[in-house]
Short mmCIF file of C-alpha atoms in Angstrom, two decimals:
data_model
loop_
_atom_site.label_atom_id
_atom_site.label_comp_id
_atom_site.label_asym_id
_atom_site.label_seq_id
_atom_site.Cartn_x
_atom_site.Cartn_y
_atom_site.Cartn_z
CA MET O 1 79.40 -11.06 37.07
CA PRO O 2 79.19 -11.19 40.82
CA GLU O 3 76.11 -9.87 42.63
CA GLN O 4 76.35 -6.14 42.96
CA ASN O 5 74.42 -5.77 46.05
CA SER O 6 76.40 -6.52 49.13
CA ASN O 7 73.52 -5.30 51.26
CA LYS O 8 70.06 -6.52 50.51
CA ASN O 9 68.62 -3.06 51.42
CA GLU O 10 70.79 -1.34 48.81
CA TRP O 11 69.07 -0.39 45.57
CA PRO O 12 70.20 -2.04 42.36
CA LEU O 13 72.98 -0.53 40.14
CA TRP O 14 72.06 0.82 36.68
CA GLU O 15 74.40 1.81 33.77
CA VAL O 16 73.35 5.05 32.08
CA PHE O 17 73.87 5.77 28.39
CA ILE O 18 73.22 9.30 27.00
CA ARG O 19 72.69 10.45 23.48
CA SER O 20 74.07 13.88 23.27
CA LYS O 21 72.17 14.88 20.14
CA ALA O 22 69.94 13.35 17.55
CA GLY O 23 71.79 11.15 15.09
CA LEU O 24 74.61 10.33 17.54
CA ASP O 25 75.01 7.01 19.47
CA HIS O 26 74.09 6.61 23.11
CA LYS O 27 77.32 6.71 25.07
CA HIS O 28 77.96 5.27 28.45
CA ALA O 29 77.83 8.15 30.97
CA GLY O 30 78.14 6.36 34.36
CA SER O 31 76.11 4.40 36.78
CA LEU O 32 73.68 5.12 39.61
CA HIS O 33 71.32 3.40 42.03
CA ALA O 34 67.53 3.18 41.49
CA ILE O 35 64.78 0.81 42.53
CA ASP O 36 63.38 0.28 38.99
CA ALA O 37 63.85 1.43 35.40
CA ASN O 38 61.59 4.29 35.69
CA MET O 39 63.46 5.76 38.71
CA ALA O 40 66.70 5.00 36.99
CA ILE O 41 65.74 7.21 33.98
CA GLU O 42 64.59 10.07 36.28
CA ASN O 43 67.70 9.79 38.36
CA ALA O 44 69.89 9.70 35.26
CA ARG O 45 68.04 12.87 34.05
CA ASP O 46 68.95 14.59 37.32
CA VAL O 47 72.49 13.34 37.62
CA TYR O 48 73.76 13.28 34.10
CA THR O 49 71.84 15.79 31.95
CA ARG O 50 71.89 18.80 34.18
CA ARG O 51 74.21 20.63 31.80
CA MET O 52 72.41 19.92 28.56
CA GLU O 53 74.41 16.72 27.93
CA GLY O 54 71.67 14.88 26.43
CA VAL O 55 68.46 14.42 24.41
CA SER O 56 67.81 10.73 25.19
CA ILE O 57 68.57 8.27 27.97
CA TRP O 58 69.08 4.50 28.10
CA VAL O 59 69.43 2.60 31.30
CA VAL O 60 70.19 -1.05 31.80
CA GLU O 61 70.53 -2.79 35.09
CA SER O 62 74.25 -3.48 35.59
CA LYS O 63 73.79 -7.16 36.29
CA TYR O 64 72.61 -7.71 32.79
CA ILE O 65 75.80 -6.41 31.25
CA HIS O 66 78.25 -9.27 30.39
CA ALA O 67 81.82 -8.35 30.09
CA SER O 68 84.81 -9.93 28.49
CA ASP O 69 87.37 -11.46 30.77
CA PRO O 70 90.33 -9.15 31.33
CA ASP O 71 92.60 -12.15 31.55
CA SER O 72 91.92 -13.12 28.02
CA SER O 73 92.40 -9.68 26.63
CA GLY O 74 95.66 -10.73 25.01
CA ALA O 75 93.95 -13.52 22.95
CA LEU O 76 90.98 -11.38 22.14
CA PHE O 77 92.58 -8.03 21.13
CA ASP O 78 96.33 -8.39 20.45
CA PRO O 79 95.92 -10.21 17.03
CA ALA O 80 94.26 -7.04 15.67
CA ASN O 81 97.48 -5.03 16.32
CA ASP O 82 99.34 -5.87 13.16
CA LYS O 83 96.35 -5.64 10.76
CA ILE O 84 96.70 -2.05 9.66
CA TYR O 85 94.91 -2.64 6.37
CA ARG O 86 91.66 -3.01 8.29
CA HIS O 87 91.68 0.82 9.01
CA PRO O 88 90.02 2.90 6.32
CA THR O 89 92.95 5.32 6.48
CA PHE O 90 93.70 4.87 2.81
CA TYR O 91 90.54 6.62 1.68
CA ASP O 92 90.23 10.39 1.30
CA LEU O 93 87.23 11.52 3.17
CA PRO O 94 85.28 14.75 2.20
CA ASP O 95 85.56 17.46 5.00
CA GLU O 96 81.81 17.44 5.41
CA LEU O 97 81.82 13.91 6.63
CA THR O 98 81.99 14.07 10.38
CA HIS O 99 81.72 11.41 13.18
CA MET O 100 83.85 8.73 11.47
CA MET J 1 49.36 48.50 39.04
CA LYS J 2 49.68 47.90 42.75
CA ASN J 3 47.79 44.68 42.52
CA GLN J 4 49.88 43.58 39.63
CA ILE J 5 53.03 44.05 41.82
CA LEU J 6 51.49 42.35 44.74
CA TYR J 7 50.38 39.47 42.54
CA THR J 8 53.80 39.06 40.99
CA LEU J 9 55.38 39.16 44.53
CA GLN J 10 52.98 36.42 45.62
CA LEU J 11 54.42 34.12 42.78
CA SER J 12 58.01 35.15 43.47
CA ASP J 13 57.66 34.56 47.19
CA ASN J 14 56.16 31.21 46.60
CA ALA J 15 59.09 30.20 44.45
CA LEU J 16 61.80 31.69 46.74
CA ILE J 17 60.49 30.25 49.99
CA TYR J 18 59.67 26.85 48.58
CA GLY J 19 62.99 26.76 46.75
CA HIS J 20 64.84 27.70 49.92
CA ARG J 21 63.04 24.94 51.86
CA LEU J 22 64.17 22.38 49.28
CA SER J 23 67.74 23.69 49.29
CA GLU J 24 67.85 22.66 53.04
CA TRP J 25 67.91 19.02 51.76
CA CYS J 26 71.25 19.68 50.10
CA GLY J 27 73.65 17.15 51.44
CA HIS J 28 71.02 15.31 53.48
CA GLY J 29 68.97 13.51 50.72
CA PRO J 30 68.31 9.88 51.39
CA ILE J 31 70.56 8.95 48.47
CA LEU J 32 72.88 10.87 46.23
CA GLU J 33 70.57 10.71 43.27
CA GLN J 34 67.58 12.11 45.20
CA ASP J 35 69.72 14.75 46.85
CA ILE J 36 70.51 15.97 43.27
CA ALA J 37 66.90 15.71 42.22
CA LEU J 38 65.91 17.93 45.02
CA THR J 39 68.59 20.52 44.60
CA ASN J 40 67.77 20.60 40.81
CA ILE J 41 64.14 21.33 41.71
CA SER J 42 65.22 23.96 44.22
CA LEU J 43 67.31 25.72 41.55
CA ASP J 44 64.36 25.73 39.19
CA TYR J 45 62.32 27.55 41.79
CA LEU J 46 65.08 30.04 42.55
CA GLY J 47 65.16 30.75 38.83
CA GLN J 48 61.45 31.34 38.83
CA ALA J 49 61.74 33.56 41.84
CA ARG J 50 64.39 35.69 40.21
CA SER J 51 62.31 36.28 37.05
CA PHE J 52 59.29 37.17 38.96
CA TYR J 53 61.24 39.49 41.35
CA GLN J 54 62.84 41.26 38.40
CA HIS J 55 59.42 41.90 36.96
CA ALA J 56 58.04 43.04 40.19
CA ALA J 57 60.96 45.43 40.66
CA ASN J 58 60.52 46.87 37.18
CA LEU J 59 56.80 47.41 37.71
CA PHE J 60 57.54 49.10 41.00
CA ASN J 61 60.35 51.34 39.70
CA ALA J 62 57.96 52.61 37.10
CA LEU J 63 55.43 53.87 39.70
CA PRO J 64 55.34 57.56 40.56
CA GLN J 65 57.21 58.32 43.70
CA ALA J 66 54.01 59.17 45.65
CA GLU J 67 52.60 55.67 45.04
CA LYS J 68 55.73 53.95 45.94
CA GLN J 69 55.89 54.93 49.53
CA GLY J 70 53.74 52.91 51.86
CA MET J 71 53.49 49.76 49.66
CA PHE J 72 55.74 47.84 52.04
CA LEU J 73 55.86 47.68 55.78
CA SER J 74 59.48 46.69 55.99
CA VAL J 75 61.72 49.57 57.19
CA ALA J 76 64.84 48.52 55.41
CA LEU J 77 63.08 48.58 52.09
CA GLU J 78 61.05 51.66 52.78
CA GLU J 79 64.16 53.66 53.63
CA LYS J 80 65.65 52.94 50.33
CA ILE J 81 62.42 53.87 48.57
CA LYS J 82 62.25 57.11 50.43
CA LYS J 83 65.62 58.12 49.22
CA GLY J 84 64.29 57.85 45.69
CA GLU J 85 66.48 54.88 44.76
CA SER J 86 65.21 52.20 42.44
CA ILE J 87 64.90 48.69 43.82
CA ASP J 88 65.94 45.35 42.22
CA GLU J 89 65.31 41.66 42.76
CA ASP J 90 67.71 41.41 45.63
CA ASP J 91 66.04 44.20 47.54
CA LEU J 92 62.70 42.38 47.32
CA ALA J 93 64.17 39.08 48.36
CA TYR J 94 66.41 40.37 51.20
CA LEU J 95 64.99 43.62 52.54
CA ARG J 96 61.38 42.68 53.25
CA ASP J 97 60.20 41.39 56.62
CA GLY J 98 57.83 38.52 57.05
CA TRP J 99 54.72 40.51 56.95
CA ASP J 100 55.58 41.75 53.39
CA PHE J 101 55.95 38.16 52.18
CA ARG J 102 53.00 36.80 50.36
CA ASN J 103 53.87 33.09 49.84
CA LEU J 104 51.49 30.24 50.59
CA LEU J 105 51.80 28.76 54.07
CA ILE J 106 52.41 25.39 52.46
CA THR J 107 55.66 26.50 50.97
CA GLU J 108 57.15 27.52 54.29
CA GLN J 109 56.16 24.30 56.13
CA PRO J 110 59.24 22.40 57.35
CA ASN J 111 60.74 19.59 55.41
CA GLY J 112 60.02 16.93 58.05
CA ASP J 113 60.78 13.38 56.92
CA TRP J 114 60.93 12.20 53.34
CA ALA J 115 57.17 11.64 53.12
CA THR J 116 56.44 15.16 54.39
CA THR J 117 58.64 16.67 51.77
CA ILE J 118 57.03 14.55 49.09
CA ALA J 119 53.51 15.34 50.19
CA ARG J 120 54.21 19.02 50.24
CA ALA J 121 55.82 18.87 46.87
CA PHE J 122 52.85 16.74 45.45
CA TYR J 123 50.24 19.13 46.49
CA PHE J 124 52.16 22.20 45.42
CA ASP J 125 53.51 20.86 42.13
CA THR J 126 50.06 19.66 41.00
CA PHE J 127 48.74 23.04 41.70
CA ASN J 128 51.74 24.88 40.01
CA TYR J 129 51.27 22.71 36.86
CA LEU J 130 47.70 23.81 36.53
CA PHE J 131 48.45 27.33 37.52
CA TYR J 132 51.21 27.87 35.03
CA THR J 133 49.23 26.29 32.34
CA GLN J 134 46.77 29.18 32.78
CA LEU J 135 49.39 31.91 33.47
CA LYS J 136 50.92 31.15 30.16
CA LYS J 137 47.94 32.98 28.62
CA SER J 138 48.43 36.09 30.73
CA THR J 139 48.02 39.48 29.06
CA ASP J 140 51.10 40.43 31.02
CA LEU J 141 53.73 39.21 28.57
CA GLN J 142 56.42 38.95 31.20
CA LEU J 143 54.27 36.72 33.44
CA ALA J 144 53.29 34.61 30.45
CA ALA J 145 56.88 34.16 29.35
CA VAL J 146 58.04 33.07 32.85
CA ALA J 147 55.02 30.71 33.06
CA GLU J 148 55.87 29.13 29.78
CA LYS J 149 59.43 28.46 30.79
CA SER J 150 58.37 27.23 34.31
CA LEU J 151 55.75 24.97 33.01
CA LYS J 152 58.43 22.64 31.55
CA GLU J 153 60.11 22.54 34.87
CA VAL J 154 56.97 22.00 36.91
CA THR J 155 55.74 19.23 34.60
CA TYR J 156 58.84 17.34 35.70
CA HIS J 157 58.51 18.26 39.39
CA LYS J 158 54.95 16.99 39.31
CA ARG J 159 55.85 13.75 37.69
CA TRP J 160 58.73 13.31 40.31
CA SER J 161 56.53 14.00 43.35
CA ALA J 162 53.58 11.92 42.12
CA GLU J 163 55.79 8.96 41.47
CA TRP J 164 57.15 9.18 44.97
CA VAL J 165 53.68 9.30 46.45
CA ILE J 166 52.82 6.11 44.63
CA ARG J 167 56.10 4.43 45.54
CA LEU J 168 55.72 5.23 49.26
CA GLY J 169 51.94 4.65 49.44
CA ASP J 170 52.19 1.36 47.56
CA GLY J 171 55.45 0.36 49.23
CA THR J 172 55.99 -1.17 52.68
CA ASN J 173 53.61 -0.81 55.63
CA GLU J 174 55.90 1.71 57.19
CA SER J 175 56.23 3.93 54.08
CA HIS J 176 52.43 3.58 53.57
CA VAL J 177 51.67 4.89 56.97
CA LYS J 178 54.22 7.78 56.82
CA MET J 179 52.87 8.83 53.42
CA GLN J 180 49.34 8.85 54.56
CA THR J 181 50.25 10.80 57.76
CA ALA J 182 52.13 13.46 55.72
CA LEU J 183 49.22 13.79 53.28
CA ASN J 184 46.78 14.27 56.17
CA ASP J 185 49.03 16.76 58.08
CA LEU J 186 49.60 18.92 55.11
CA TRP J 187 45.98 18.79 53.80
CA PRO J 188 44.79 21.92 55.80
CA PHE J 189 47.42 24.02 53.84
CA THR J 190 45.90 23.15 50.45
CA GLY J 191 42.83 25.25 50.67
CA GLU J 192 44.72 28.54 50.56
CA MET J 193 45.98 27.80 47.02
CA PHE J 194 42.38 28.27 45.72
CA ARG J 195 41.15 31.07 48.16
CA MET J 196 41.70 34.20 46.19
CA THR J 197 43.14 37.45 47.60
CA ASP J 198 41.89 40.85 46.51
CA ALA J 199 44.94 41.13 44.23
CA GLU J 200 44.17 37.78 42.65
CA LYS J 201 40.54 38.63 42.10
CA ASP J 202 41.51 41.83 40.48
CA MET J 203 44.01 40.16 38.27
CA ALA J 204 41.90 37.08 37.35
CA GLY J 205 40.69 36.88 33.84
CA ASN J 206 43.36 38.95 32.06
CA ALA J 207 46.88 39.11 33.50
CA GLY J 208 46.26 36.66 36.35
CA VAL J 209 44.66 33.26 36.95
CA ASP J 210 41.30 32.33 38.49
CA THR J 211 42.79 29.82 41.00
CA ALA J 212 39.32 29.02 42.55
CA ALA J 213 38.41 27.55 39.14
CA LEU J 214 41.41 25.19 39.22
CA TYR J 215 40.27 23.39 42.39
CA ASP J 216 38.09 20.64 40.84
CA LEU J 217 40.82 19.64 38.39
CA TRP J 218 43.44 19.81 41.04
CA LEU J 219 41.30 17.53 43.41
CA GLN J 220 40.71 15.10 40.47
CA GLU J 221 44.53 14.87 39.69
CA VAL J 222 45.50 14.49 43.38
CA ALA J 223 42.79 11.86 43.97
CA ALA J 224 43.81 9.80 41.05
CA VAL J 225 47.42 9.58 42.25
CA VAL J 226 46.38 8.98 45.90
CA ASP J 227 44.13 6.17 44.72
CA GLU J 228 46.89 4.58 42.69
CA ALA J 229 49.08 4.72 45.76
CA THR J 230 46.51 2.82 47.67
CA LEU J 231 46.23 5.76 50.02
CA LYS J 232 43.10 7.64 51.26
CA MET J 233 42.23 11.21 50.40
CA PRO J 234 42.53 13.29 53.56
CA GLU J 235 39.27 14.60 55.02
CA GLY J 236 38.50 17.78 56.79
CA ALA J 237 37.11 20.98 55.41
CA TRP J 238 38.89 23.44 57.78
CA MET J 239 41.78 25.20 56.01
CA GLN J 240 44.74 27.38 57.06
CA ASP J 241 44.81 30.83 55.56
CA GLY J 242 46.80 34.00 55.55
CA GLY J 243 50.16 33.60 53.82
CA LYS J 244 49.08 35.44 50.74
CA ASN J 245 48.11 38.37 52.93
CA GLY J 246 51.31 38.37 54.90
CA ARG J 247 50.07 36.36 57.98
CA HIS J 248 52.50 33.51 58.35
CA SER J 249 53.33 30.53 60.55
CA GLU J 250 56.27 30.92 62.90
CA HIS J 251 58.45 29.02 60.36
CA LEU J 252 58.88 31.93 57.92
CA GLY J 253 60.75 34.02 60.52
CA TYR J 254 63.43 31.39 60.74
CA ILE J 255 63.71 30.87 57.06
CA LEU J 256 64.22 34.69 56.54
CA ALA J 257 66.72 34.93 59.37
CA GLU J 258 68.89 32.42 57.54
CA LEU J 259 68.17 33.70 54.11
CA GLN J 260 68.64 37.35 54.75
CA PHE J 261 71.22 37.46 57.46
CA ILE J 262 74.21 38.30 55.22
CA GLN J 263 72.55 41.07 53.35
CA ARG J 264 71.17 42.58 56.55
CA ALA J 265 74.51 42.41 58.41
CA TYR J 266 76.49 43.52 55.46
CA PRO J 267 74.22 45.59 53.20
CA GLY J 268 75.08 45.34 49.46
CA MET J 269 77.77 42.74 50.01
CA GLU J 270 78.66 40.67 46.88
CA TRP J 271 80.52 37.45 46.38
#
């Protein structure tokens, strides 16, 4: 991943993950600038949880995220297209079971 | 009852004027994230101000008519009272002149540079945290309820401002000097928080807080952060005074001119 900071005075970029309520996963909410992890969490609290969106915050500096190469997405993901038997759609789920 | 109203107004005026000061940062923060942090804090204070003003208005409306007149010096508000009308939170915020405002002088001091805003927040947040911790136990259940809700907000404000003091103090040479200068400049405005007015003395111990008794703890908390920030505690025993009794710096007039203009020019206007 190329260096995010074009300007050396610019603060590092962080990715923010928010858990909306206990039991659910942390989901990517967006990104922001901060000088360290502490400030990133506080900034995330101010920017992403103002409307009761969350009960927990994770932050990770963007440069530590490694992404798959968009050019190889064909090789990586297309082979799954015709393997419908991998979906659990053949099971009857009780109504009480949510978040599947 | 009169002291309970004046006391409540003191709290609401602190919140309104300080919240207004922070709102002036909107769109001018050093970075987007801190711009939002400041406006969040500003909105917390405006919420506190509303709760306290509503309570003050209710207490006031319950007074017999004879006791209502003469409590305020502001003509616009007195005229309404003379007509026998009840007053509300907006009347208290918009129809009182400077001499009826009872906020601490520190809350009306200009934003200055970032370090000045942080120093002002740091002194005031640290005080507010200790203050609301006590007010939570008030025998006035309304004050106690507002204090309990506000304490959560102020706990965050205090953490935010203390972290910035440490960041700037323990940062670059330039940020260190600016932070120290700001702490020194605002120091004379800290004494007023602990110097009790007659209304405060009357309320202390049951519905109100003995703020003089909070000083040692406040000093200890402030000194610990200042030390961690590699800064020096300001010296000087002389302290500014007067805001809580309606004697203000020239800054308050400008704040009220902006804050009250619409309601004064177009009374009762809604949007």
